[in-house]
mmCIF file of C-alpha atoms in Angstrom:
data_model
loop_
_atom_site.group_PDB
_atom_site.id
_atom_site.type_symbol
_atom_site.label_atom_id
_atom_site.label_comp_id
_atom_site.label_asym_id
_atom_site.label_seq_id
_atom_site.Cartn_x
_atom_site.Cartn_y
_atom_site.Cartn_z
ATOM 1 C CA MET A 10 12.639 23.015 -5.891
ATOM 2 C CA SER A 11 13.466 24.577 -2.545
ATOM 3 C CA ASN A 12 13.859 22.503 0.589
ATOM 4 C CA LEU A 13 10.710 24.035 2.104
ATOM 5 C CA MET A 14 8.656 23.293 -1.020
ATOM 6 C CA THR A 15 9.974 19.712 -1.072
ATOM 7 C CA GLN A 16 9.038 19.227 2.575
ATOM 8 C CA GLN A 17 5.558 20.675 2.000
ATOM 9 C CA ALA A 18 5.091 18.366 -0.996
ATOM 10 C CA HIS A 19 6.251 15.386 1.077
ATOM 11 C CA LYS A 20 3.998 16.205 3.997
ATOM 12 C CA SER A 21 0.973 16.607 1.747
ATOM 13 C CA TYR A 22 1.779 13.526 -0.316
ATOM 14 C CA LEU A 23 2.163 11.319 2.741
ATOM 15 C CA LYS A 24 -1.628 11.530 3.085
ATOM 16 C CA ILE A 25 -1.941 10.023 -0.400
ATOM 17 C CA THR A 26 0.610 7.353 0.502
ATOM 18 C CA ALA A 27 -1.369 6.512 3.638
ATOM 19 C CA PHE A 28 -4.605 6.306 1.639
ATOM 20 C CA VAL A 29 -3.071 4.088 -1.072
ATOM 21 C CA ILE A 30 -1.845 1.645 1.570
ATOM 22 C CA ALA A 31 -4.885 1.733 3.870
ATOM 23 C CA SER A 32 -7.476 1.550 1.068
ATOM 24 C CA PHE A 33 -6.727 -2.160 0.623
ATOM 25 C CA GLY A 34 -7.530 -2.839 4.309
ATOM 26 C CA PRO A 35 -11.325 -2.600 4.146
ATOM 27 C CA ILE A 36 -11.396 -4.499 0.845
ATOM 28 C CA PHE A 37 -9.627 -7.469 2.402
ATOM 29 C CA PHE A 38 -11.619 -7.150 5.634
ATOM 30 C CA LEU A 39 -14.755 -7.715 3.541
ATOM 31 C CA GLY A 40 -13.178 -10.977 2.422
ATOM 32 C CA THR A 41 -13.492 -12.360 5.949
ATOM 33 C CA MET A 42 -17.192 -13.128 5.422
ATOM 34 C CA LEU A 43 -18.531 -15.050 2.420
ATOM 35 C CA ALA A 44 -21.480 -12.679 2.037
ATOM 36 C CA THR A 45 -19.163 -9.684 1.524
ATOM 37 C CA SER A 46 -16.116 -11.360 -0.008
ATOM 38 C CA GLU A 47 -16.696 -10.368 -3.641
ATOM 39 C CA PRO A 48 -14.606 -7.128 -3.569
ATOM 40 C CA ALA A 49 -11.643 -9.030 -2.099
ATOM 41 C CA ARG A 50 -12.128 -11.972 -4.469
ATOM 42 C CA TRP A 51 -12.301 -9.644 -7.479
ATOM 43 C CA THR A 52 -9.209 -7.728 -6.296
ATOM 44 C CA LEU A 53 -7.215 -10.956 -6.026
ATOM 45 C CA ASP A 54 -8.554 -12.088 -9.398
ATOM 46 C CA PHE A 55 -7.516 -8.781 -10.970
ATOM 47 C CA LEU A 56 -4.074 -8.778 -9.347
ATOM 48 C CA SER A 57 -3.450 -12.348 -10.565
ATOM 49 C CA PHE A 58 -4.433 -11.317 -14.102
ATOM 50 C CA PRO A 59 -6.156 -12.393 -16.241
ATOM 51 C CA VAL A 60 -9.531 -11.942 -14.592
ATOM 52 C CA ASP A 61 -10.768 -15.514 -14.881
ATOM 53 C CA GLY A 62 -12.748 -16.229 -11.712
ATOM 54 C CA VAL A 63 -10.176 -18.719 -10.409
ATOM 55 C CA GLN A 64 -9.610 -16.829 -7.143
ATOM 56 C CA ASN A 65 -12.178 -17.597 -4.453
ATOM 57 C CA TYR A 66 -12.878 -17.109 -0.774
ATOM 58 C CA GLU A 67 -14.455 -20.496 -0.088
ATOM 59 C CA ALA A 68 -11.717 -21.700 2.283
ATOM 60 C CA ALA A 69 -11.795 -20.457 5.870
ATOM 61 C CA THR A 70 -7.997 -20.146 5.726
ATOM 62 C CA THR A 71 -8.281 -17.688 2.836
ATOM 63 C CA ARG A 72 -10.781 -15.595 4.788
ATOM 64 C CA PHE A 73 -8.491 -15.655 7.840
ATOM 65 C CA LEU A 74 -5.518 -14.560 5.729
ATOM 66 C CA SER A 75 -7.716 -11.806 4.317
ATOM 67 C CA ALA A 76 -8.454 -10.622 7.871
ATOM 68 C CA LEU A 77 -4.746 -10.476 8.677
ATOM 69 C CA THR A 78 -3.916 -8.719 5.406
ATOM 70 C CA GLY A 79 -6.688 -6.168 5.837
ATOM 71 C CA GLY A 80 -5.603 -5.419 9.382
ATOM 72 C CA PHE A 81 -1.944 -5.027 8.503
ATOM 73 C CA LEU A 82 -2.667 -2.759 5.538
ATOM 74 C CA LEU A 83 -5.084 -0.533 7.420
ATOM 75 C CA GLY A 84 -2.672 -0.319 10.364
ATOM 76 C CA TRP A 85 0.276 0.505 8.117
ATOM 77 C CA GLY A 86 -1.722 3.220 6.346
ATOM 78 C CA VAL A 87 -2.803 4.736 9.674
ATOM 79 C CA CYS A 88 0.824 4.641 10.842
ATOM 80 C CA VAL A 89 1.962 6.605 7.763
ATOM 81 C CA TRP A 90 -0.869 9.113 8.324
ATOM 82 C CA CYS A 91 0.213 9.568 11.969
ATOM 83 C CA LEU A 92 3.867 9.989 10.987
ATOM 84 C CA GLN A 93 2.771 12.721 8.585
ATOM 85 C CA LYS A 94 0.641 14.445 11.203
ATOM 86 C CA TRP A 95 2.727 14.123 14.387
ATOM 87 C CA VAL A 96 6.337 13.407 13.441
ATOM 88 C CA TYR A 97 7.127 14.827 9.990
ATOM 89 C CA ASP A 98 7.748 18.418 11.153
ATOM 90 C CA LEU A 99 10.261 17.158 13.747
ATOM 91 C CA ALA A 100 12.130 14.735 11.464
ATOM 92 C CA PRO A 101 11.142 15.110 7.787
ATOM 93 C CA GLU A 102 14.054 13.098 6.401
ATOM 94 C CA GLY A 103 13.625 10.349 8.998
ATOM 95 C CA VAL A 104 9.911 10.003 8.222
ATOM 96 C CA ARG A 105 10.592 10.006 4.479
ATOM 97 C CA LYS A 106 13.237 7.290 4.823
ATOM 98 C CA ALA A 107 11.059 5.205 7.157
ATOM 99 C CA VAL A 108 8.087 5.304 4.779
ATOM 100 C CA LEU A 109 10.256 4.565 1.736
ATOM 101 C CA SER A 110 11.938 1.683 3.567
ATOM 102 C CA GLY A 111 8.548 0.188 4.394
ATOM 103 C CA LEU A 112 7.336 0.595 0.819
ATOM 104 C CA LEU A 113 10.470 -1.006 -0.610
ATOM 105 C CA ALA A 114 10.310 -3.893 1.869
ATOM 106 C CA TRP A 115 6.660 -4.504 0.927
ATOM 107 C CA PHE A 116 7.449 -4.246 -2.787
ATOM 108 C CA ILE A 117 10.355 -6.712 -2.690
ATOM 109 C CA LEU A 118 8.663 -9.353 -0.536
ATOM 110 C CA ASP A 119 5.193 -9.044 -2.089
ATOM 111 C CA SER A 120 6.549 -9.091 -5.651
ATOM 112 C CA SER A 121 8.937 -11.986 -4.952
ATOM 113 C CA GLY A 122 6.152 -13.965 -3.310
ATOM 114 C CA SER A 123 3.778 -13.183 -6.143
ATOM 115 C CA ILE A 124 6.264 -14.437 -8.707
ATOM 116 C CA ALA A 125 7.090 -17.533 -6.626
ATOM 117 C CA SER A 126 3.385 -18.368 -6.274
ATOM 118 C CA GLY A 127 2.740 -18.093 -10.012
ATOM 119 C CA ASN A 128 1.119 -14.659 -9.886
ATOM 120 C CA ALA A 129 3.776 -12.568 -11.629
ATOM 121 C CA SER A 130 1.145 -10.135 -12.907
ATOM 122 C CA ASN A 131 0.808 -8.830 -9.343
ATOM 123 C CA ALA A 132 4.476 -7.804 -9.408
ATOM 124 C CA VAL A 133 3.629 -5.590 -12.395
ATOM 125 C CA PHE A 134 0.690 -4.053 -10.518
ATOM 126 C CA ASN A 135 2.999 -3.587 -7.521
ATOM 127 C CA VAL A 136 5.213 -1.299 -9.637
ATOM 128 C CA ILE A 137 2.192 0.939 -10.257
ATOM 129 C CA VAL A 138 1.193 0.941 -6.580
ATOM 130 C CA LEU A 139 4.808 1.643 -5.580
ATOM 131 C CA PHE A 140 4.979 4.706 -7.846
ATOM 132 C CA LEU A 141 1.606 5.938 -6.553
ATOM 133 C CA ALA A 142 2.670 5.502 -2.940
ATOM 134 C CA VAL A 143 6.146 7.027 -3.352
ATOM 135 C CA GLY A 144 5.222 10.097 -5.417
ATOM 136 C CA PRO A 145 7.655 12.914 -4.580
ATOM 137 C CA LEU A 146 9.113 11.035 -1.602
ATOM 138 C CA TRP A 147 12.002 9.838 -3.774
ATOM 139 C CA ARG A 148 13.526 13.304 -3.324
ATOM 140 C CA PRO A 149 15.368 13.951 -0.040
ATOM 141 C CA ALA A 150 13.626 16.242 2.422
ATOM 142 C CA LYS A 151 16.855 18.186 2.942
ATOM 143 C CA ALA A 152 18.950 19.779 0.218
#
Protein backbone atom coordinates (compact mmCIF):
# COMPACT_ATOMS: atom_id res chain seq x y z
CA MET A 1 0.00 0.00 0.00
CA SER A 2 1.44 3.37 -0.96
CA ASN A 3 2.19 6.03 1.62
CA LEU A 4 -0.58 8.26 0.24
CA MET A 5 -3.14 5.45 0.38
CA THR A 6 -2.08 4.62 3.95
CA GLN A 7 -2.46 8.24 5.00
CA GLN A 8 -5.88 8.49 3.35
CA ALA A 9 -6.96 5.29 5.11
CA HIS A 10 -5.68 6.65 8.43
CA LYS A 11 -7.39 9.99 8.03
CA SER A 12 -10.70 8.36 7.15
CA TYR A 13 -10.42 5.74 9.87
CA LEU A 14 -9.70 8.30 12.57
CA LYS A 15 -13.37 9.30 12.28
CA ILE A 16 -14.32 5.72 13.18
CA THR A 17 -11.83 5.76 16.05
CA ALA A 18 -13.34 9.01 17.33
CA PHE A 19 -16.86 7.56 17.08
CA VAL A 20 -15.92 4.32 18.87
CA ILE A 21 -14.45 6.31 21.76
CA ALA A 22 -17.07 9.07 21.95
CA SER A 23 -20.08 6.74 21.57
CA PHE A 24 -19.64 5.60 25.18
CA GLY A 25 -19.90 9.21 26.43
CA PRO A 26 -23.65 9.72 26.03
CA ILE A 27 -24.36 6.22 27.35
CA PHE A 28 -22.56 6.98 30.60
CA PHE A 29 -23.99 10.51 30.74
CA LEU A 30 -27.45 8.90 30.84
CA GLY A 31 -26.27 7.04 33.93
CA THR A 32 -26.12 10.30 35.86
CA MET A 33 -29.89 10.28 36.40
CA LEU A 34 -31.81 7.28 37.75
CA ALA A 35 -34.62 7.77 35.24
CA THR A 36 -32.23 7.35 32.29
CA SER A 37 -29.58 5.09 33.80
CA GLU A 38 -30.66 1.81 32.20
CA PRO A 39 -28.38 2.04 29.10
CA ALA A 40 -25.35 2.69 31.32
CA ARG A 41 -26.39 0.00 33.81
CA TRP A 42 -26.88 -2.54 31.02
CA THR A 43 -23.53 -1.60 29.44
CA LEU A 44 -21.72 -2.17 32.73
CA ASP A 45 -23.65 -5.41 33.24
CA PHE A 46 -22.66 -6.60 29.76
CA LEU A 47 -19.01 -5.58 30.15
CA SER A 48 -18.82 -7.43 33.50
CA PHE A 49 -20.28 -10.55 31.86
CA PRO A 50 -22.38 -12.52 32.50
CA VAL A 51 -25.42 -10.29 32.21
CA ASP A 52 -26.91 -10.92 35.64
CA GLY A 53 -28.40 -7.62 36.79
CA VAL A 54 -25.82 -7.17 39.55
CA GLN A 55 -24.63 -3.79 38.25
CA ASN A 56 -26.79 -0.86 39.36
CA TYR A 57 -26.87 2.91 39.46
CA GLU A 58 -28.53 3.31 42.85
CA ALA A 59 -25.53 4.98 44.53
CA ALA A 60 -24.97 8.68 43.89
CA THR A 61 -21.23 7.96 43.70
CA THR A 62 -21.81 5.58 40.79
CA ARG A 63 -23.83 8.22 38.96
CA PHE A 64 -21.10 10.80 39.61
CA LEU A 65 -18.43 8.43 38.29
CA SER A 66 -20.65 7.85 35.26
CA ALA A 67 -20.74 11.62 34.65
CA LEU A 68 -16.95 11.81 34.78
CA THR A 69 -16.54 8.76 32.54
CA GLY A 70 -19.04 10.04 29.99
CA GLY A 71 -17.36 13.43 29.88
CA PHE A 72 -13.87 12.03 29.48
CA LEU A 73 -14.91 9.62 26.73
CA LEU A 74 -16.85 12.20 24.76
CA GLY A 75 -14.00 14.70 25.12
CA TRP A 76 -11.40 12.16 24.04
CA GLY A 77 -13.47 11.19 21.00
CA VAL A 78 -13.92 14.84 20.02
CA CYS A 79 -10.17 15.37 20.44
CA VAL A 80 -9.41 12.49 18.04
CA TRP A 81 -11.95 13.90 15.55
CA CYS A 82 -10.28 17.34 15.74
CA LEU A 83 -6.81 15.84 15.30
CA GLN A 84 -8.10 14.11 12.17
CA LYS A 85 -9.67 17.29 10.83
CA TRP A 86 -7.14 19.99 11.75
CA VAL A 87 -3.77 18.36 12.43
CA TYR A 88 -3.45 15.09 10.49
CA ASP A 89 -2.43 16.68 7.16
CA LEU A 90 0.38 18.60 8.92
CA ALA A 91 1.71 15.68 11.00
CA PRO A 92 0.18 12.33 9.99
CA GLU A 93 2.70 10.18 11.85
CA GLY A 94 2.52 12.35 14.98
CA VAL A 95 -1.29 12.15 15.05
CA ARG A 96 -1.20 8.40 14.46
CA LYS A 97 1.29 7.87 17.29
CA ALA A 98 -0.62 10.17 19.65
CA VAL A 99 -3.92 8.37 19.05
CA LEU A 100 -2.31 4.93 19.36
CA SER A 101 -0.54 5.98 22.56
CA GLY A 102 -3.85 7.11 24.05
CA LEU A 103 -5.58 3.90 23.01
CA LEU A 104 -2.82 1.73 24.47
CA ALA A 105 -2.77 3.72 27.72
CA TRP A 106 -6.55 3.31 28.03
CA PHE A 107 -6.34 -0.39 27.19
CA ILE A 108 -3.62 -1.17 29.74
CA LEU A 109 -5.11 0.80 32.64
CA ASP A 110 -8.76 -0.09 31.95
CA SER A 111 -7.98 -3.79 31.46
CA SER A 112 -5.70 -3.96 34.52
CA GLY A 113 -8.31 -2.21 36.64
CA SER A 114 -11.05 -4.45 35.31
CA ILE A 115 -9.08 -7.56 36.22
CA ALA A 116 -8.13 -6.15 39.64
CA SER A 117 -11.78 -5.33 40.39
CA GLY A 118 -12.99 -8.82 39.48
CA ASN A 119 -14.35 -7.89 36.05
CA ALA A 120 -11.88 -9.70 33.80
CA SER A 121 -14.52 -10.13 31.10
CA ASN A 122 -14.21 -6.40 30.39
CA ALA A 123 -10.54 -6.91 29.50
CA VAL A 124 -11.70 -9.33 26.79
CA PHE A 125 -14.21 -6.77 25.48
CA ASN A 126 -11.43 -4.16 25.60
CA VAL A 127 -9.44 -6.23 23.08
CA ILE A 128 -12.37 -5.98 20.66
CA VAL A 129 -12.78 -2.24 21.22
CA LEU A 130 -9.01 -1.75 20.83
CA PHE A 131 -9.01 -3.51 17.44
CA LEU A 132 -12.05 -1.50 16.32
CA ALA A 133 -10.46 1.78 17.38
CA VAL A 134 -7.01 1.04 15.94
CA GLY A 135 -8.05 -0.34 12.54
CA PRO A 136 -5.34 0.52 9.99
CA LEU A 137 -3.55 2.88 12.39
CA TRP A 138 -1.12 0.10 13.31
CA ARG A 139 0.67 0.83 10.03
CA PRO A 140 3.04 3.82 10.00
CA ALA A 141 1.85 6.87 8.08
CA LYS A 142 5.24 7.15 6.37
CA ALA A 143 6.98 4.40 4.43
